[in-house]
Amino acid sequence: MAESKKTSEVNWFKQRLTLAMFFIMAAFALLIARSFYLQVIERDEFSRLSESNCIRLQSIDPPRGMIFDHEGRLLVENRPSFDLNIVLKDAKPVRQTLEHLSVYAQVSAEELSSKLERKNGLSLYKPTLIKPDIGRDSLAAIEVRRFDLPGIEVNVRSLRHYLRRGTSAHIIGYLGEINSEELKGDAYPDARSGDFVGKFGAEKSFDRYLRGKRGGQQVEVNATGQVVRVLQTVDAQPGHNIYLTIDQALQEKAQDLLEGIAGSVVAMDPNTGEILVMVSSPSFDQNAFVSGLSRDHWRELITNPFRPMENKAIQGEYPPGSTYKIITAIAGLEEGVIDRHTTFFCPGFYRYGDRVFRCWKKGGHGTVDVERALEESCDVFFYQVGQKLGVDRLAWHAKASGLGEPTGIDLDHEASGLIPTAAWKKNRTGVPWQRGETLSIAIGQGYDLVTPLQMAVLTAAVASNGISYKPIIIRRIETAEGKIVFENKPKVARKLPAGKQTLEIVRRGLWQVVNGDRGTARVAKVKGIEICGKTGTSQVVGRKKNELARDVERPAHQKAHAWFVAYAPAEHPQIAVAVVVENGEHGSSASAPIAREIIKSYLNRPHPSWHIKGNSEDHLVSFNAKFGT
């Protein structure tokens, strides 16, 4: 029995051993067959590849999405760029290759060498960019001498071309080469060294849509790095196209009106929040950034005292001057410190404690109510309203109206402005709030700071029955084939802290500013269009005690900024505008004519989309339903 069991175990082991030997012999047979195939049958082909050729992967950059205005006018397109690259493994001797290349590329060999030295962690096998956008003449010279330039490649990629030079620079933005910090971050997960990404404006805010998806190809190159044949290609996917909300014709009109002026214009649709115009002056040429600015050019831009690189519409912070009286009027009416029949007498000054606060009109305005105070911009009336309110109640209404915080527009580096409170001053300076300071705050001076965009949003909300929309700059985003992937809708940001009766009183006052016999902006009146608005003059340098603005001639950079905010038509408004002219002194003479021309130009053109926008009463109903107010 034991002998039989032992024999069975031996047989089982022999079977397993035989099976294992079979698999081992089969594997060796496959290896021998594959080796025979590679070394005998394909000997010539692989011998050629091993001796003089190799397989490499080349990246294919995607075409960046194009940018249009709201009517489909092309603003930004792509053009071909011929970029000079070097593959160090193939470019031997490197120094000699660079010397030959410098002759044809019209760049010194020292400059080419220094560019290589500045690049860290260079790969021997991957192309390294040494000169972008070389031009067709240099391209032709290099192509005919390729055999004298081992390791030199000229790659074609699409490069940005901004068609409307400077007119929309601050809202569109520009591209720049990605830096080391951006490469380490998460914002550009597929980016590589040498890629161009959005650095400013919509180009930056919507880079993820515009960039597209990289492609590639597998190529066979010879001993000098020249492509022999393309083995396989994966096409790049172009970026999405973006349609802005801006009206380019109106944008150019505003740019022309600001020619030679430092300032900003913002225009928006009060029924949707769409930005129709956003101009900051002076502007800059985005195309200068495409191939890289020289140090001298960049230094010139950033040291320019008129700040061309700043988007004044969202980054410029100015005292609002008398445009702030809209807030003071709303706060006074809502808090019950005045009503539509309340009057104050203006003799041209207001005495508070041991100080005398002057009105802009030396002889005074006489007895005025809130509507006439808005019409004639009577400082004395609003001094007294501010005194009754106090700084904190005034600040609450300003902040509830959207001042003192970013509007949330999809552009980087939006400023907040400043709405002061008693606690703010105590924390900031350690000095308690003085009640006399409230008088200055009530007329938009002192610590008050706003941006042109904030004032445009406020004006639009007054026009739109108190409904304040988030400002938007993108209407829709489409694929290259025209499929819509995103479409913006109006977004209600808040409701002004003002009842219907308060808004009616304020709107009547703003109507009289332009259309009344004593209005401060009668220059903005247009036949056939009822414009409502408010002028403002904001001091750059504080006045001396009892000094009137007209009492002294100041240097240009110390003159007051000129404001005008407006909307039109008075009934069923379609456009709201804010204009600030730096050191323009008077809103009535410097800013109101600019707003008038923009409004006139816009409303005198047909706009087929108006009839489907709805009206503010419809949005008010939906707002109340959503927020329960």
XYZ file of C-alpha atoms in Angstrom, residues 20-615:
596
model
C 6.956 22.921 -16.819
C 9.667 21.921 -19.297
C 7.159 22.220 -22.104
C 6.280 25.801 -21.145
C 9.928 26.718 -20.762
C 10.795 25.307 -24.194
C 7.797 27.090 -25.739
C 8.905 30.407 -24.250
C 12.435 29.925 -25.545
C 11.022 29.027 -28.935
C 9.025 32.281 -29.033
C 12.062 34.286 -28.006
C 14.194 32.603 -30.671
C 11.506 33.178 -33.306
C 11.136 36.868 -32.332
C 14.899 37.286 -32.323
C 15.118 35.647 -35.764
C 12.387 38.002 -37.039
C 14.098 41.119 -35.709
C 17.683 40.151 -36.573
C 17.190 38.389 -39.898
C 13.872 39.296 -41.520
C 13.773 42.962 -40.330
C 17.547 43.301 -40.138
C 17.918 45.986 -42.795
C 15.115 48.211 -41.454
C 16.224 48.113 -37.823
C 19.851 48.422 -38.770
C 18.996 51.641 -40.587
C 17.045 52.947 -37.600
C 19.718 52.023 -35.073
C 22.580 53.506 -37.053
C 21.196 56.831 -38.217
C 17.643 57.390 -37.006
C 15.480 57.505 -33.918
C 11.807 57.886 -33.053
C 10.687 61.029 -31.248
C 7.449 62.562 -30.015
C 6.628 66.109 -31.014
C 4.001 68.286 -29.347
C 1.328 70.030 -31.415
C 0.048 73.206 -29.783
C -3.705 73.753 -30.103
C -5.068 76.885 -31.811
C -6.310 79.242 -29.126
C -9.994 80.138 -29.201
C -10.985 83.407 -30.836
C -12.757 86.327 -29.159
C -15.749 88.224 -30.562
C -17.920 91.088 -29.379
C -21.621 90.557 -28.649
C -22.606 90.955 -32.306
C -19.967 88.553 -33.612
C -17.323 91.089 -34.643
C -13.919 89.406 -34.526
C -11.641 91.040 -31.953
C -8.853 88.481 -31.498
C -7.596 85.888 -33.964
C -4.487 83.739 -34.457
C -1.635 84.101 -36.920
C 1.202 81.671 -37.709
C 4.412 82.087 -35.733
C 7.710 80.470 -36.777
C 9.633 79.551 -33.618
C 13.303 78.674 -33.614
C 14.187 75.657 -31.447
C 17.320 73.656 -30.754
C 17.719 69.970 -29.835
C 21.038 69.894 -27.969
C 21.736 66.201 -28.661
C 21.728 66.816 -32.400
C 23.284 70.312 -32.464
C 26.914 69.303 -32.086
C 29.140 71.176 -31.851
C 26.625 73.560 -30.231
C 28.801 76.669 -30.338
C 29.498 76.289 -34.041
C 25.830 75.630 -34.801
C 24.804 78.792 -32.920
C 27.400 80.860 -34.783
C 26.037 79.686 -38.141
C 22.468 80.215 -36.943
C 23.140 83.776 -35.787
C 23.921 84.814 -39.345
C 20.634 83.548 -40.748
C 18.389 84.436 -37.788
C 19.893 87.937 -37.451
C 20.626 87.396 -33.756
C 24.092 87.376 -32.199
C 25.528 84.026 -31.116
C 26.098 85.500 -27.627
C 22.389 86.298 -27.267
C 21.409 82.788 -28.373
C 23.898 81.269 -25.938
C 22.650 83.422 -23.072
C 19.075 82.284 -23.704
C 20.196 78.677 -23.340
C 22.117 79.471 -20.178
C 19.053 81.111 -18.604
C 16.929 77.983 -19.107
C 17.282 75.494 -16.267
C 17.032 71.721 -16.566
C 17.352 71.536 -20.352
C 16.585 68.198 -21.997
C 19.054 66.890 -24.560
C 16.279 65.339 -26.620
C 13.459 67.897 -26.431
C 13.349 71.079 -28.518
C 14.261 74.229 -26.579
C 12.872 77.564 -27.733
C 15.639 80.069 -28.433
C 13.833 82.673 -30.567
C 10.088 82.965 -31.160
C 8.382 84.448 -34.204
C 11.437 84.768 -36.437
C 9.623 86.044 -39.515
C 9.396 84.676 -43.032
C 12.732 86.041 -44.278
C 14.686 84.329 -41.511
C 12.615 81.173 -42.011
C 13.560 81.032 -45.706
C 17.247 81.594 -44.960
C 17.309 78.801 -42.361
C 15.328 76.291 -44.422
C 17.697 76.403 -47.382
C 20.691 75.783 -45.069
C 19.234 73.033 -42.895
C 22.202 70.704 -43.489
C 24.550 73.319 -42.006
C 22.376 73.626 -38.906
C 22.127 70.242 -37.162
C 19.627 70.135 -34.291
C 17.850 73.307 -35.385
C 14.086 73.108 -35.813
C 11.532 75.664 -36.926
C 8.144 74.883 -35.457
C 4.931 76.573 -36.513
C 2.387 77.556 -33.886
C -0.479 79.995 -33.743
C 0.177 83.362 -32.173
C -2.316 85.910 -30.885
C -3.259 88.849 -33.095
C -5.363 91.644 -31.591
C -7.323 93.289 -34.373
C -8.729 96.378 -32.631
C -5.446 97.719 -31.334
C -5.805 99.133 -27.844
C -9.562 99.730 -27.886
C -10.446 96.762 -25.682
C -7.033 96.017 -24.214
C -8.036 96.156 -20.559
C -11.070 93.903 -20.895
C -9.531 91.391 -23.366
C -6.048 91.344 -21.872
C -3.000 89.618 -23.349
C -0.815 86.486 -23.206
C 2.637 85.896 -21.799
C 5.051 82.993 -21.440
C 4.243 80.818 -18.448
C 6.626 81.312 -15.526
C 8.054 78.811 -13.070
C 5.532 79.631 -10.328
C 2.605 79.109 -12.684
C 4.079 75.793 -13.828
C 4.201 74.593 -10.216
C 0.606 75.642 -9.513
C -2.665 73.927 -10.362
C -4.124 76.578 -12.680
C -2.409 75.204 -15.812
C -2.256 71.408 -15.385
C -1.280 70.617 -18.991
C 1.095 73.537 -19.538
C 4.768 73.183 -20.373
C 7.726 75.502 -20.282
C 7.518 77.909 -23.215
C 3.700 77.856 -23.375
C 1.803 81.133 -23.528
C -1.063 81.640 -21.098
C -3.461 84.452 -20.262
C -1.847 87.088 -18.068
C -4.534 89.751 -17.895
C -8.196 90.423 -18.637
C -10.514 87.870 -20.248
C -7.496 86.050 -21.707
C -6.570 85.136 -18.132
C -10.030 84.738 -16.584
C -11.189 82.338 -19.304
C -7.853 80.744 -20.192
C -9.142 77.235 -19.446
C -11.748 77.618 -22.207
C -9.525 79.399 -24.718
C -6.451 77.157 -24.419
C -7.617 73.990 -26.152
C -6.039 70.532 -25.851
C -2.531 69.681 -26.959
C -1.912 67.114 -29.709
C 1.224 65.296 -30.808
C 2.920 63.272 -33.470
C 5.441 60.445 -33.597
C 8.193 61.185 -36.073
C 11.322 59.527 -37.370
C 14.364 61.795 -37.464
C 17.802 61.311 -38.948
C 21.200 61.810 -37.327
C 20.992 65.611 -37.634
C 17.532 65.761 -36.090
C 15.657 66.397 -39.330
C 12.263 64.723 -39.676
C 12.319 61.879 -42.163
C 8.692 60.876 -41.877
C 5.665 61.203 -39.633
C 4.619 57.877 -38.165
C 1.475 58.816 -36.245
C -0.487 61.988 -35.437
C -3.000 62.927 -32.737
C -4.580 66.222 -33.747
C -4.763 69.103 -31.286
C -8.207 70.265 -30.232
C -8.750 74.007 -30.750
C -9.860 76.174 -27.845
C -13.397 77.460 -27.432
C -14.499 80.775 -28.908
C -15.720 83.483 -26.549
C -18.382 86.090 -27.240
C -18.035 89.134 -25.000
C -20.924 91.356 -23.979
C -19.173 94.513 -25.164
C -20.384 96.488 -28.160
C -17.180 97.075 -30.106
C -18.541 100.019 -32.094
C -19.513 101.729 -28.852
C -16.204 100.712 -27.297
C -14.305 102.449 -30.079
C -16.547 105.498 -29.725
C -15.713 105.726 -26.023
C -12.003 105.236 -26.731
C -12.071 108.118 -29.208
C -13.888 110.349 -26.720
C -11.185 109.632 -24.116
C -8.320 110.293 -26.530
C -5.599 112.190 -24.680
C -7.501 111.912 -21.385
C -6.758 109.827 -18.300
C -9.991 108.279 -17.115
C -12.553 105.565 -17.666
C -15.968 104.862 -19.165
C -18.223 101.979 -18.165
C -21.595 101.371 -19.799
C -23.925 98.493 -18.990
C -27.394 97.207 -19.725
C -29.439 97.895 -16.574
C -31.827 95.039 -17.443
C -29.199 92.286 -17.615
C -25.909 93.469 -16.112
C -24.105 93.024 -19.442
C -21.108 95.339 -19.831
C -21.459 97.224 -23.114
C -18.380 99.414 -22.749
C -15.335 99.223 -20.526
C -12.613 101.636 -21.506
C -9.603 102.697 -19.494
C -7.449 105.495 -20.860
C -4.663 105.660 -21.779
C -4.523 102.169 -23.212
C -1.748 99.987 -24.621
C -1.122 97.800 -27.670
C -1.576 94.129 -26.741
C 0.330 93.027 -29.849
C 3.494 94.406 -28.272
C 3.259 91.584 -25.700
C 2.919 88.820 -28.264
C 6.613 88.301 -28.949
C 7.856 89.741 -25.680
C 8.438 93.334 -24.590
C 11.857 94.857 -24.282
C 12.863 95.983 -20.802
C 12.794 99.614 -21.888
C 9.265 99.312 -23.278
C 8.016 97.599 -20.112
C 9.679 100.196 -17.894
C 8.072 102.936 -19.954
C 4.620 101.397 -19.451
C 4.872 100.847 -15.694
C 6.421 104.259 -14.951
C 3.927 106.216 -17.052
C 2.189 108.575 -14.570
C -1.148 108.025 -16.347
C -0.969 104.264 -15.607
C -1.825 102.674 -18.978
C -1.489 99.157 -17.541
C -4.164 99.781 -14.900
C -7.764 98.987 -15.714
C -9.173 102.144 -14.179
C -12.725 100.855 -14.610
C -12.232 98.219 -11.896
C -8.926 99.184 -10.264
C -9.130 102.970 -10.163
C -10.421 104.131 -6.763
C -11.709 107.697 -6.629
C -13.755 109.807 -4.218
C -17.229 109.768 -5.818
C -17.909 113.448 -5.228
C -21.510 114.535 -5.663
C -22.525 111.311 -7.421
C -22.571 109.907 -3.872
C -25.511 112.185 -3.099
C -27.667 109.463 -4.666
C -26.768 107.289 -1.659
C -27.260 110.125 0.831
C -30.687 110.893 -0.627
C -31.748 107.226 -0.478
C -30.482 106.853 3.099
C -32.168 110.076 4.246
C -35.524 109.154 2.732
C -35.454 105.531 3.903
C -34.367 106.419 7.439
C -37.082 109.078 7.690
C -34.770 111.997 8.446
C -36.232 113.746 5.378
C -39.152 113.264 3.032
C -39.961 114.704 -0.384
C -41.290 117.919 1.234
C -38.350 118.529 3.602
C -36.480 121.743 2.789
C -33.259 123.337 3.972
C -32.027 126.845 3.300
C -28.668 127.153 1.525
C -26.934 130.528 1.899
C -23.765 129.137 0.293
C -22.289 127.682 3.452
C -23.132 125.595 6.507
C -21.691 126.322 9.925
C -20.978 123.287 12.078
C -19.176 123.860 15.348
C -16.228 126.141 14.700
C -16.012 125.142 11.032
C -17.696 126.544 7.969
C -18.527 124.003 5.221
C -18.903 125.697 1.860
C -21.379 124.912 -0.910
C -19.979 124.786 -4.422
C -22.243 127.750 -5.313
C -20.868 130.787 -3.496
C -24.197 132.639 -3.349
C -26.116 129.570 -2.266
C -29.209 127.839 -3.649
C -31.851 129.254 -1.351
C -34.566 126.952 -0.046
C -34.340 123.481 -1.643
C -35.995 120.099 -1.261
C -34.363 116.772 -2.047
C -35.261 116.784 -5.763
C -33.964 120.281 -6.301
C -30.909 119.490 -4.150
C -30.089 116.668 -6.558
C -30.832 118.851 -9.574
C -28.512 121.649 -8.461
C -26.176 119.436 -6.408
C -26.616 121.560 -3.288
C -23.912 120.642 -0.785
C -25.595 122.381 2.152
C -28.752 120.247 1.837
C -26.731 117.022 1.936
C -24.459 118.261 4.739
C -27.538 118.451 6.928
C -28.929 115.095 5.778
C -25.560 113.485 6.537
C -25.431 115.149 9.955
C -28.853 113.740 10.838
C -27.955 110.256 9.581
C -24.513 109.843 11.081
C -21.650 108.008 9.426
C -22.697 104.465 10.330
C -26.257 104.654 8.993
C -24.931 106.316 5.843
C -22.298 103.581 5.498
C -24.913 100.837 5.922
C -26.949 102.143 2.988
C -23.836 102.571 0.841
C -22.668 99.010 1.490
C -26.168 97.600 1.026
C -26.124 99.324 -2.372
C -22.927 97.507 -3.380
C -20.250 100.097 -2.620
C -17.172 99.196 -0.615
C -16.860 95.673 -2.051
C -15.995 94.095 -5.428
C -18.877 93.700 -7.859
C -17.770 90.149 -8.699
C -17.069 90.773 -12.381
C -14.986 88.013 -13.993
C -11.774 90.049 -14.168
C -8.767 89.845 -11.851
C -7.644 92.455 -9.348
C -10.943 94.283 -8.921
C -10.645 96.928 -6.214
C -13.110 97.144 -3.321
C -13.243 100.885 -2.825
C -13.851 102.162 0.708
C -16.934 103.083 2.695
C -15.787 104.344 6.109
C -17.446 103.760 9.476
C -16.631 105.042 12.921
C -15.144 101.648 13.870
C -13.046 101.560 10.694
C -11.417 104.899 11.468
C -10.765 103.932 15.094
C -9.113 100.665 14.045
C -7.184 102.298 11.216
C -5.934 105.476 12.879
C -6.648 105.057 16.581
C -8.588 108.334 16.500
C -12.362 108.459 17.132
C -14.716 109.570 14.381
C -15.476 113.292 14.401
C -19.092 114.185 13.622
C -17.941 116.956 11.301
C -16.271 114.327 9.100
C -19.707 112.927 8.266
C -20.533 116.133 6.393
C -17.697 115.486 3.948
C -18.688 111.825 3.608
C -22.285 112.826 2.797
C -21.156 114.633 -0.367
C -18.705 111.930 -1.470
C -15.478 113.422 -0.138
C -13.269 112.453 2.777
C -12.492 108.740 2.987
C -15.064 107.618 0.404
C -13.586 105.652 -2.534
C -15.413 103.955 -5.403
C -14.593 102.487 -8.799
C -16.270 103.513 -12.072
C -17.757 100.007 -12.365
C -19.330 100.261 -8.911
C -20.940 103.574 -9.838
C -22.210 102.153 -13.141
C -23.788 99.224 -11.275
C -25.389 101.591 -8.737
C -26.759 103.838 -11.492
C -28.126 100.836 -13.367
C -29.857 99.631 -10.205
C -31.530 103.011 -9.686
C -32.694 102.838 -13.309
C -33.918 99.257 -12.915
C -36.375 99.761 -10.037
C -33.732 98.971 -7.443
C -32.645 95.620 -8.877
C -28.856 95.372 -9.004
C -27.381 92.811 -11.413
C -23.956 91.263 -11.231
C -21.924 92.773 -14.094
C -20.988 90.188 -16.725
C -18.553 90.382 -19.634
C -19.135 86.986 -21.290
C -22.307 86.381 -23.265
C -21.548 82.811 -24.371
C -18.776 80.307 -25.090
C -18.822 78.010 -28.128
C -16.712 75.157 -29.448
C -14.891 75.635 -32.740
C -17.811 73.802 -34.370
C -20.322 76.298 -32.944
C -21.780 74.211 -30.113
C -22.678 76.373 -27.109
C -20.952 75.130 -23.941
C -21.840 78.081 -21.715
C -24.357 80.906 -21.921
C -24.582 83.668 -19.343
C -27.867 84.643 -17.782
C -28.685 87.789 -15.776
C -27.835 87.295 -12.104
C -29.523 89.457 -9.483
C -26.880 90.519 -6.962
C -29.041 92.523 -4.561
C -31.962 94.897 -4.206
C -31.183 98.481 -3.282
C -32.302 99.388 0.260
C -34.891 101.739 -1.212
C -38.641 101.535 -1.583
C -40.577 102.423 -4.711
C -41.442 105.921 -3.493
C -37.808 106.670 -2.577
C -36.616 105.579 -6.000
C -39.255 107.692 -7.722
C -38.101 110.784 -5.827
C -34.441 110.112 -6.616
C -35.160 109.413 -10.283
C -37.111 112.659 -10.620
C -34.158 114.510 -9.156
C -31.772 112.809 -11.599
C -34.108 113.668 -14.483
C -33.980 117.326 -13.474
C -30.159 117.262 -13.362
C -30.162 116.968 -17.168
C -33.576 118.315 -18.158
C -34.354 120.889 -15.457
C -33.832 124.638 -15.922
C -31.180 124.713 -13.194
C -29.707 121.232 -13.658
C -25.927 120.862 -13.371
C -25.757 118.634 -16.483
C -27.939 120.467 -18.975
C -25.055 120.012 -21.426
C -25.958 116.281 -21.541
C -29.468 116.946 -22.856
C -30.281 115.219 -26.145
C -33.333 115.955 -28.266
C -35.640 112.956 -28.311
C -33.825 111.097 -25.492
C -34.596 111.739 -21.830
C -31.342 111.238 -19.945
C -31.179 111.112 -16.148
C -27.841 111.676 -14.429
C -25.703 113.134 -11.675
C -22.536 115.198 -11.890
C -19.684 114.989 -9.413
C -16.407 116.706 -8.601
C -14.026 114.853 -6.302
C -11.095 116.599 -4.684
C -7.587 115.271 -5.131
C -6.080 117.699 -2.606
C -8.068 118.862 0.420
C -9.091 122.498 0.580
C -7.753 124.861 3.161
C -10.158 126.241 5.720
C -12.980 128.260 4.101
C -11.376 127.844 0.662
C -13.573 127.426 -2.409
C -12.433 125.272 -5.323
C -12.486 128.321 -7.582
C -10.345 130.367 -5.187
C -7.045 128.838 -6.257
C -5.500 127.579 -9.493
C -3.894 124.198 -8.856
C -1.361 122.234 -10.928
C -2.975 119.834 -13.383
C -2.285 116.718 -11.289
C -3.956 118.324 -8.248
C -7.165 119.324 -9.965
C -10.358 117.537 -9.006
C -11.615 114.457 -10.842
C -14.776 114.916 -12.891
C -17.666 112.426 -12.601
C -20.915 111.878 -14.424
C -23.271 108.922 -14.033
C -26.394 108.563 -16.146
C -29.032 106.256 -17.580
C -31.464 106.535 -20.493
C -34.187 106.628 -21.583
C -35.887 107.800 -18.387
C -38.722 105.375 -19.050
C -37.624 101.774 -19.762
C -33.854 102.457 -19.475
C -31.574 100.524 -21.817
C -28.137 101.855 -20.871
C -26.398 103.100 -17.732
C -23.073 104.941 -17.916
C -20.359 106.054 -15.497
C -17.599 108.385 -16.652
C -14.629 109.672 -14.680
C -12.059 112.074 -16.104
C -8.980 112.363 -13.934
C -8.203 115.977 -13.026
C -11.081 117.072 -15.282
C -12.388 119.402 -12.522
C -16.085 119.572 -13.433
C -18.368 116.648 -14.255
C -20.709 118.936 -16.188
C -18.045 120.052 -18.654
C -15.567 117.149 -18.742
C -17.575 113.954 -18.230
C -21.206 114.681 -19.098
C -20.510 115.345 -22.829
C -18.737 111.959 -23.073
C -21.688 110.128 -21.506
C -24.107 112.054 -23.737
C -22.352 110.954 -26.927
C -22.191 107.317 -25.809
C -25.886 107.254 -24.900
C -26.879 109.011 -28.104
C -24.777 106.670 -30.227
C -26.191 103.557 -28.552
C -29.868 104.496 -28.487
C -29.927 105.817 -32.033
C -29.011 102.378 -33.387
C -31.509 99.490 -33.733
C -31.210 96.754 -31.099
C -33.393 93.790 -32.063
C -32.710 91.973 -28.777
C -34.334 94.629 -26.604
C -37.838 93.250 -26.956
C -36.871 89.905 -25.382
C -34.938 91.245 -22.405
C -38.001 91.760 -20.233
C -38.199 94.631 -17.809
